Tab-separated table of N, CA, C and O in Angstrom:
chain	number	residue	atom	x	y	z
A	1	UNK	N	0.760	-1.053	-0.212
A	1	UNK	CA	0.119	0.420	-0.062
A	1	UNK	C	0.592	1.149	-0.046
A	1	UNK	O	1.561	1.665	0.603
A	2	UNK	N	0.991	2.439	-1.090
A	2	UNK	CA	1.062	3.475	-1.023
A	2	UNK	C	1.010	4.282	0.125
A	2	UNK	O	-0.144	4.403	0.763
A	3	UNK	N	2.690	4.672	0.462
A	3	UNK	CA	2.403	5.826	1.301
A	3	UNK	C	1.475	6.980	1.453
A	3	UNK	O	1.835	7.800	-0.010
A	4	UNK	N	0.743	7.445	1.715
A	4	UNK	CA	0.265	9.018	1.354
A	4	UNK	C	0.834	10.244	2.151
A	4	UNK	O	1.310	10.394	3.121
A	5	UNK	N	1.131	10.830	1.069
A	5	UNK	CA	2.521	12.210	1.638
A	5	UNK	C	1.625	13.326	2.544
A	5	UNK	O	0.492	13.762	1.783
A	6	UNK	N	1.901	13.819	3.900
A	6	UNK	CA	0.761	14.692	4.022
A	6	UNK	C	1.653	15.805	3.762
A	6	UNK	O	2.879	16.050	4.190
A	7	UNK	N	1.198	16.675	3.475
A	7	UNK	CA	1.745	17.960	3.078
A	7	UNK	C	2.408	18.533	4.763
A	7	UNK	O	1.700	18.857	5.815
A	8	UNK	N	3.362	19.496	4.649
A	8	UNK	CA	3.885	20.144	5.328
A	8	UNK	C	3.258	21.348	5.618
A	8	UNK	O	2.673	21.582	4.787
A	9	UNK	N	4.067	21.968	6.939
A	9	UNK	CA	3.010	23.111	6.921
A	9	UNK	C	3.726	24.013	5.825
A	9	UNK	O	2.957	25.160	5.346
A	10	UNK	N	5.073	24.152	5.341
A	10	UNK	CA	5.274	24.976	4.469
A	10	UNK	C	4.704	24.866	2.969
A	10	UNK	O	3.829	25.857	2.194
A	11	UNK	N	4.467	23.381	2.722
A	11	UNK	CA	3.589	23.218	1.660
A	11	UNK	C	1.994	23.892	1.955
A	11	UNK	O	1.496	24.288	0.431
A	12	UNK	N	1.342	23.294	3.003
A	12	UNK	CA	0.264	24.139	3.054
A	12	UNK	C	0.462	25.815	2.738
A	12	UNK	O	-0.646	26.417	2.178
A	13	UNK	N	1.197	26.157	3.347
A	13	UNK	CA	1.158	27.656	3.628
A	13	UNK	C	0.920	28.021	2.229
A	13	UNK	O	0.987	29.438	1.879
A	14	UNK	N	2.370	27.362	1.259
A	14	UNK	CA	2.520	28.027	-0.082
A	14	UNK	C	1.260	27.938	-1.047
A	14	UNK	O	0.840	28.751	-1.736
A	15	UNK	N	0.563	26.827	-0.737
A	15	UNK	CA	-0.608	26.415	-1.345
A	15	UNK	C	-1.878	27.544	-1.368
A	15	UNK	O	-2.545	28.078	-2.042
A	16	UNK	N	-1.798	27.264	0.150
A	16	UNK	CA	-3.069	29.153	0.979
A	16	UNK	C	-1.946	30.423	0.119
A	16	UNK	O	-3.503	31.082	-0.237
A	17	UNK	N	-1.072	30.323	0.214
A	17	UNK	CA	-0.733	32.016	-0.161
A	17	UNK	C	-0.816	31.902	-2.043
A	17	UNK	O	-1.364	33.341	-2.169
A	18	UNK	N	-1.266	31.094	-2.599
A	18	UNK	CA	-1.139	31.335	-4.018
A	18	UNK	C	-2.616	31.695	-4.144
A	18	UNK	O	-3.209	31.965	-5.257
A	19	UNK	N	-3.556	30.939	-3.608
A	19	UNK	CA	-4.661	31.210	-3.643
A	19	UNK	C	-5.299	32.521	-3.195
A	19	UNK	O	-6.625	33.069	-3.631
A	20	UNK	N	-4.693	32.910	-2.141
A	20	UNK	CA	-5.163	34.100	-1.477
A	20	UNK	C	-3.926	35.241	-1.027
A	20	UNK	O	-3.175	35.532	-0.229
A	21	UNK	N	-2.689	35.446	-2.305
A	21	UNK	CA	-1.824	36.488	-2.342
A	21	UNK	C	-2.008	37.726	-1.845
A	21	UNK	O	-3.084	38.393	-2.088
A	22	UNK	N	-1.090	37.931	-1.044
A	22	UNK	CA	-1.176	39.064	-0.333
A	22	UNK	C	-0.707	40.262	-1.034
A	22	UNK	O	-1.590	41.193	-1.279
A	23	UNK	N	-0.193	40.006	-2.127
A	23	UNK	CA	-0.174	41.554	-3.353
A	23	UNK	C	-1.385	41.401	-4.675
A	23	UNK	O	-1.221	42.022	-5.020
A	24	UNK	N	-2.215	40.606	-4.290
A	24	UNK	CA	-3.519	40.531	-5.358
A	24	UNK	C	-4.102	42.164	-5.133
A	24	UNK	O	-4.269	42.579	-4.039
A	25	UNK	N	-4.842	42.463	-6.325
A	25	UNK	CA	-5.349	43.549	-6.499
A	25	UNK	C	-6.314	44.054	-5.289
A	25	UNK	O	-7.091	42.620	-4.701
A	26	UNK	N	-6.712	44.848	-5.276
A	26	UNK	CA	-7.966	45.201	-3.924
A	26	UNK	C	-8.959	44.674	-5.077
A	26	UNK	O	-10.325	44.072	-4.019
A	27	UNK	N	-9.314	44.674	-6.319
A	27	UNK	CA	-10.528	44.209	-6.828
A	27	UNK	C	-10.732	42.756	-6.620
A	27	UNK	O	-11.979	42.018	-6.272
A	28	UNK	N	-9.465	42.118	-6.300
A	28	UNK	CA	-10.038	40.403	-6.669
A	28	UNK	C	-10.253	40.174	-4.811
A	28	UNK	O	-10.947	39.438	-5.003
A	29	UNK	N	-9.918	41.292	-3.995
A	29	UNK	CA	-10.145	40.874	-2.712
A	29	UNK	C	-11.671	40.808	-2.386
A	29	UNK	O	-12.025	40.235	-0.950
A	30	UNK	N	-12.299	41.853	-3.446
A	30	UNK	CA	-13.929	41.950	-3.201
A	30	UNK	C	-14.278	40.996	-4.325
A	30	UNK	O	-15.727	41.059	-5.037
A	31	UNK	N	-13.887	40.177	-4.944
A	31	UNK	CA	-13.791	38.820	-5.753
A	31	UNK	C	-14.572	39.166	-6.914
A	31	UNK	O	-15.334	38.741	-7.671
A	32	UNK	N	-13.725	40.108	-7.615
A	32	UNK	CA	-13.781	40.476	-8.780
A	32	UNK	C	-12.446	39.713	-9.753
A	32	UNK	O	-11.244	40.455	-10.008
A	33	UNK	N	-12.358	38.843	-10.349
A	33	UNK	CA	-11.732	37.615	-11.116
A	33	UNK	C	-10.752	37.037	-10.295
A	33	UNK	O	-10.488	36.704	-9.012
A	34	UNK	N	-9.605	36.151	-10.546
A	34	UNK	CA	-8.978	35.731	-10.186
A	34	UNK	C	-7.547	36.376	-10.158
A	34	UNK	O	-7.185	36.860	-11.031
A	35	UNK	N	-6.621	35.958	-8.827
A	35	UNK	CA	-5.938	36.746	-8.690
A	35	UNK	C	-4.192	36.372	-9.586
A	35	UNK	O	-4.618	35.276	-9.905
A	36	UNK	N	-3.338	36.865	-9.908
A	36	UNK	CA	-1.954	36.617	-10.916
A	36	UNK	C	-1.297	35.498	-10.032
A	36	UNK	O	-1.188	35.603	-9.193
A	37	UNK	N	-1.044	34.560	-11.114
A	37	UNK	CA	-0.098	33.359	-10.754
A	37	UNK	C	1.149	34.148	-10.390
A	37	UNK	O	1.618	35.410	-10.504
A	38	UNK	N	1.986	33.499	-9.179
A	38	UNK	CA	3.350	34.319	-9.508
A	38	UNK	C	4.190	34.416	-9.975
A	38	UNK	O	3.954	33.689	-11.059
A	39	UNK	N	5.127	34.804	-10.385
A	39	UNK	CA	6.123	35.368	-11.389
A	39	UNK	C	7.157	34.356	-11.877
A	39	UNK	O	7.724	33.897	-12.644
A	40	UNK	N	7.585	33.677	-10.452
A	40	UNK	CA	8.307	32.781	-10.059
A	40	UNK	C	8.611	32.361	-8.768
A	40	UNK	O	7.972	32.413	-7.946
A	41	UNK	N	9.730	31.471	-8.515
A	41	UNK	CA	9.917	30.239	-7.294
A	41	UNK	C	9.724	31.114	-5.852
A	41	UNK	O	9.096	31.341	-4.997
A	42	UNK	N	10.325	32.457	-6.743
A	42	UNK	CA	11.315	33.663	-5.492
A	42	UNK	C	9.825	34.317	-5.100
A	42	UNK	O	9.432	34.689	-3.852
A	43	UNK	N	8.867	34.919	-5.681
A	43	UNK	CA	7.431	35.402	-5.905
A	43	UNK	C	6.606	34.611	-5.117
A	43	UNK	O	6.072	34.911	-3.951
A	44	UNK	N	6.483	33.115	-5.158
A	44	UNK	CA	5.877	32.286	-4.119
A	44	UNK	C	6.404	32.065	-2.909
A	44	UNK	O	5.497	32.012	-2.061
A	45	UNK	N	7.748	32.156	-2.715
A	45	UNK	CA	8.342	32.193	-1.519
A	45	UNK	C	7.807	33.489	-0.701
A	45	UNK	O	7.753	33.080	0.513
A	46	UNK	N	8.080	34.431	-1.311
A	46	UNK	CA	7.518	35.536	-0.654
A	46	UNK	C	6.076	35.555	-0.239
A	46	UNK	O	5.640	35.904	0.851
A	47	UNK	N	5.363	35.397	-1.010
A	47	UNK	CA	3.850	35.536	-0.778
A	47	UNK	C	3.930	34.326	0.088
A	47	UNK	O	2.636	34.286	1.363
A	48	UNK	N	4.761	32.769	0.474
A	48	UNK	CA	4.232	32.313	1.457
A	48	UNK	C	4.857	32.765	2.618
A	48	UNK	O	4.121	32.599	3.630
A	49	UNK	N	5.665	33.557	2.731
A	49	UNK	CA	6.234	33.736	3.908
A	49	UNK	C	5.478	35.174	4.697
A	49	UNK	O	4.838	35.488	5.723
A	50	UNK	N	4.424	35.737	3.615
A	50	UNK	CA	3.569	36.641	3.958
A	50	UNK	C	2.468	36.166	4.690
A	50	UNK	O	1.641	36.541	5.172
A	51	UNK	N	2.318	35.301	3.794
A	51	UNK	CA	1.394	33.991	4.134
A	51	UNK	C	1.490	33.681	5.493
A	51	UNK	O	0.293	33.670	6.463
A	52	UNK	N	2.565	33.468	5.586
A	52	UNK	CA	2.650	32.720	7.078
A	52	UNK	C	2.879	34.273	8.201
A	52	UNK	O	1.971	33.673	8.980
A	53	UNK	N	3.033	35.096	8.074
A	53	UNK	CA	2.942	35.998	8.816
A	53	UNK	C	1.713	36.714	9.020
A	53	UNK	O	1.138	37.037	10.455
A	54	UNK	N	1.202	36.793	8.236
A	54	UNK	CA	-0.495	37.108	8.427
A	54	UNK	C	-1.195	36.510	8.793
A	54	UNK	O	-2.638	36.559	9.252
A	55	UNK	N	-0.794	34.942	9.324
A	55	UNK	CA	-2.094	34.070	9.917
A	55	UNK	C	-1.158	34.102	11.313
A	55	UNK	O	-1.693	33.162	11.916
A	56	UNK	N	-0.348	35.210	11.462
A	56	UNK	CA	0.234	34.788	13.236
A	56	UNK	C	-0.419	35.652	13.915
A	56	UNK	O	-0.389	37.236	13.726
A	57	UNK	N	-1.150	35.071	15.235
A	57	UNK	CA	-1.494	36.091	16.356
A	57	UNK	C	-0.550	37.053	16.521
A	57	UNK	O	0.862	37.232	16.717
A	58	UNK	N	-1.076	38.581	17.044
A	58	UNK	CA	0.053	39.636	17.528
A	58	UNK	C	0.365	40.438	16.434
A	58	UNK	O	1.230	41.458	16.602
A	59	UNK	N	0.627	39.756	15.245
A	59	UNK	CA	1.422	40.807	14.178
A	59	UNK	C	0.560	40.220	13.145
A	59	UNK	O	0.843	41.058	11.824
A	60	UNK	N	-0.357	39.817	12.700
A	60	UNK	CA	-0.810	39.414	11.510
A	60	UNK	C	-1.839	41.036	11.194
A	60	UNK	O	-2.051	41.216	10.113
A	61	UNK	N	-2.531	41.394	12.228
A	61	UNK	CA	-3.132	42.799	12.022
A	61	UNK	C	-2.566	44.247	11.079
A	61	UNK	O	-2.667	44.565	11.170
A	62	UNK	N	-0.762	43.995	11.715
A	62	UNK	CA	0.000	44.911	11.249
A	62	UNK	C	-0.108	45.019	9.550
A	62	UNK	O	0.131	45.928	9.102
A	63	UNK	N	-0.716	43.835	8.943
A	63	UNK	CA	-0.342	43.813	7.530
A	63	UNK	C	-1.392	44.255	6.991
A	63	UNK	O	-1.958	44.050	5.629
A	64	UNK	N	-2.435	44.435	7.672
A	64	UNK	CA	-4.260	44.927	7.210
A	64	UNK	C	-3.936	46.300	7.098
A	64	UNK	O	-3.484	47.213	7.554
A	65	UNK	N	-5.112	46.860	5.957
A	65	UNK	CA	-5.177	48.134	5.871
A	65	UNK	C	-4.043	48.472	4.978
A	65	UNK	O	-3.746	50.035	4.681
A	66	UNK	N	-3.078	48.167	4.405
A	66	UNK	CA	-1.943	48.552	3.657
A	66	UNK	C	-2.302	48.653	2.349
A	66	UNK	O	-3.143	47.774	1.597
A	67	UNK	N	-2.212	50.109	1.952
A	67	UNK	CA	-2.310	50.383	-0.356
A	67	UNK	C	-2.058	48.899	-0.878
A	67	UNK	O	-1.181	48.377	-0.630
A	68	UNK	N	-2.635	48.873	-1.854
A	68	UNK	CA	-2.569	47.732	-2.829
A	68	UNK	C	-1.252	48.141	-3.318
A	68	UNK	O	-0.273	46.972	-3.672
A	69	UNK	N	-0.497	49.166	-3.832
A	69	UNK	CA	0.670	49.302	-4.170
A	69	UNK	C	2.059	48.914	-3.428
A	69	UNK	O	2.941	48.745	-3.925
A	70	UNK	N	1.533	49.830	-2.142
A	70	UNK	CA	2.336	48.838	-0.737
A	70	UNK	C	2.571	47.834	-1.188
A	70	UNK	O	3.532	47.371	-0.803
A	71	UNK	N	1.874	47.256	-0.846
A	71	UNK	CA	1.573	45.171	-0.731
A	71	UNK	C	2.263	44.794	-1.885
A	71	UNK	O	3.063	43.800	-1.658
A	72	UNK	N	2.213	45.427	-2.695
A	72	UNK	CA	2.975	44.828	-3.881
A	72	UNK	C	4.033	45.113	-3.927
A	72	UNK	O	5.370	44.305	-4.153
A	73	UNK	N	4.501	46.295	-3.415
A	73	UNK	CA	6.135	46.729	-3.139
A	73	UNK	C	6.774	45.149	-2.767
A	73	UNK	O	8.468	45.097	-2.518
A	74	UNK	N	6.471	45.283	-0.947
A	74	UNK	CA	6.760	44.756	-0.610
A	74	UNK	C	6.976	43.341	-0.630
A	74	UNK	O	7.691	42.070	-0.408
A	75	UNK	N	5.839	42.788	-1.673
A	75	UNK	CA	6.510	41.129	-2.150
A	75	UNK	C	7.329	41.240	-2.812
A	75	UNK	O	7.570	40.307	-2.774
A	76	UNK	N	7.333	42.043	-3.771
A	76	UNK	CA	8.433	41.889	-4.896
A	76	UNK	C	9.895	42.625	-4.213
A	76	UNK	O	10.747	41.685	-4.653
A	77	UNK	N	10.016	42.865	-3.425
A	77	UNK	CA	11.178	43.686	-2.304
A	77	UNK	C	11.808	42.344	-1.524
A	77	UNK	O	12.815	41.961	-1.724
A	78	UNK	N	10.420	41.393	-1.192
A	78	UNK	CA	10.914	39.924	-0.356
A	78	UNK	C	11.869	39.370	-1.364
A	78	UNK	O	12.662	38.348	-1.281
A	79	UNK	N	10.759	39.129	-2.587
A	79	UNK	CA	11.073	38.311	-3.800
A	79	UNK	C	12.848	38.903	-4.141
A	79	UNK	O	13.316	37.500	-4.322
A	80	UNK	N	13.057	39.788	-4.345
A	80	UNK	CA	13.943	39.787	-4.887
A	80	UNK	C	15.093	39.596	-4.070
A	80	UNK	O	16.335	39.406	-4.261
A	81	UNK	N	15.223	39.682	-2.428
A	81	UNK	CA	15.569	39.516	-1.083
A	81	UNK	C	15.871	37.908	-1.365
A	81	UNK	O	17.032	37.453	-1.292
A	82	UNK	N	15.348	36.921	-1.327
A	82	UNK	CA	15.361	35.792	-1.949
A	82	UNK	C	16.089	35.680	-3.074
A	82	UNK	O	16.788	34.530	-3.057
A	83	UNK	N	15.448	35.942	-4.146
A	83	UNK	CA	17.104	35.797	-5.099
A	83	UNK	C	17.974	36.038	-4.911
A	83	UNK	O	18.746	34.959	-5.185
A	84	UNK	N	18.180	37.007	-4.319
A	84	UNK	CA	19.655	37.383	-4.104
A	84	UNK	C	20.127	36.460	-3.449
A	84	UNK	O	21.554	36.309	-3.511
A	85	UNK	N	19.617	36.123	-2.176
A	85	UNK	CA	19.979	34.806	-1.179
A	85	UNK	C	20.283	33.695	-1.666
A	85	UNK	O	21.490	33.098	-1.569
A	86	UNK	N	19.100	33.205	-2.868
A	86	UNK	CA	19.687	32.737	-3.596
A	86	UNK	C	21.243	31.978	-4.506
A	86	UNK	O	21.844	31.062	-4.579
A	87	UNK	N	21.243	33.355	-4.915
A	87	UNK	CA	22.596	33.170	-5.750
A	87	UNK	C	23.422	33.374	-4.870
A	87	UNK	O	24.702	32.682	-5.524
A	88	UNK	N	23.209	34.282	-3.510
A	88	UNK	CA	24.568	33.917	-2.739
A	88	UNK	C	24.739	32.908	-2.218
A	88	UNK	O	26.041	32.728	-1.514
A	89	UNK	N	24.019	31.789	-1.880
A	89	UNK	CA	24.725	30.656	-1.204
A	89	UNK	C	25.825	29.718	-2.128
A	89	UNK	O	25.494	29.587	-2.967
A	90	UNK	N	26.276	29.036	-1.082
A	90	UNK	CA	27.314	28.100	-1.324
A	90	UNK	C	26.795	27.327	-2.218
A	90	UNK	O	25.874	26.849	-2.418
């Protein structure tokens, strides 16, 4: 009998963040259309990090009420940091 893979917390967070991306447009949050897919793996990772943070008590409310353009900048900055770190890794 094949063993069933139980998703890790990281896998679940990435999947949820793909469905509910922090940088999705304001119209999407009001259910107008689908969110854009991540541009690449680093963009997906940045969304995942923010998905994890926005699910944590005590800090998640600090991410509420942020303008769409700032949310996009935050995700882009994190993705750039992640890409840079990957290039610098030994």
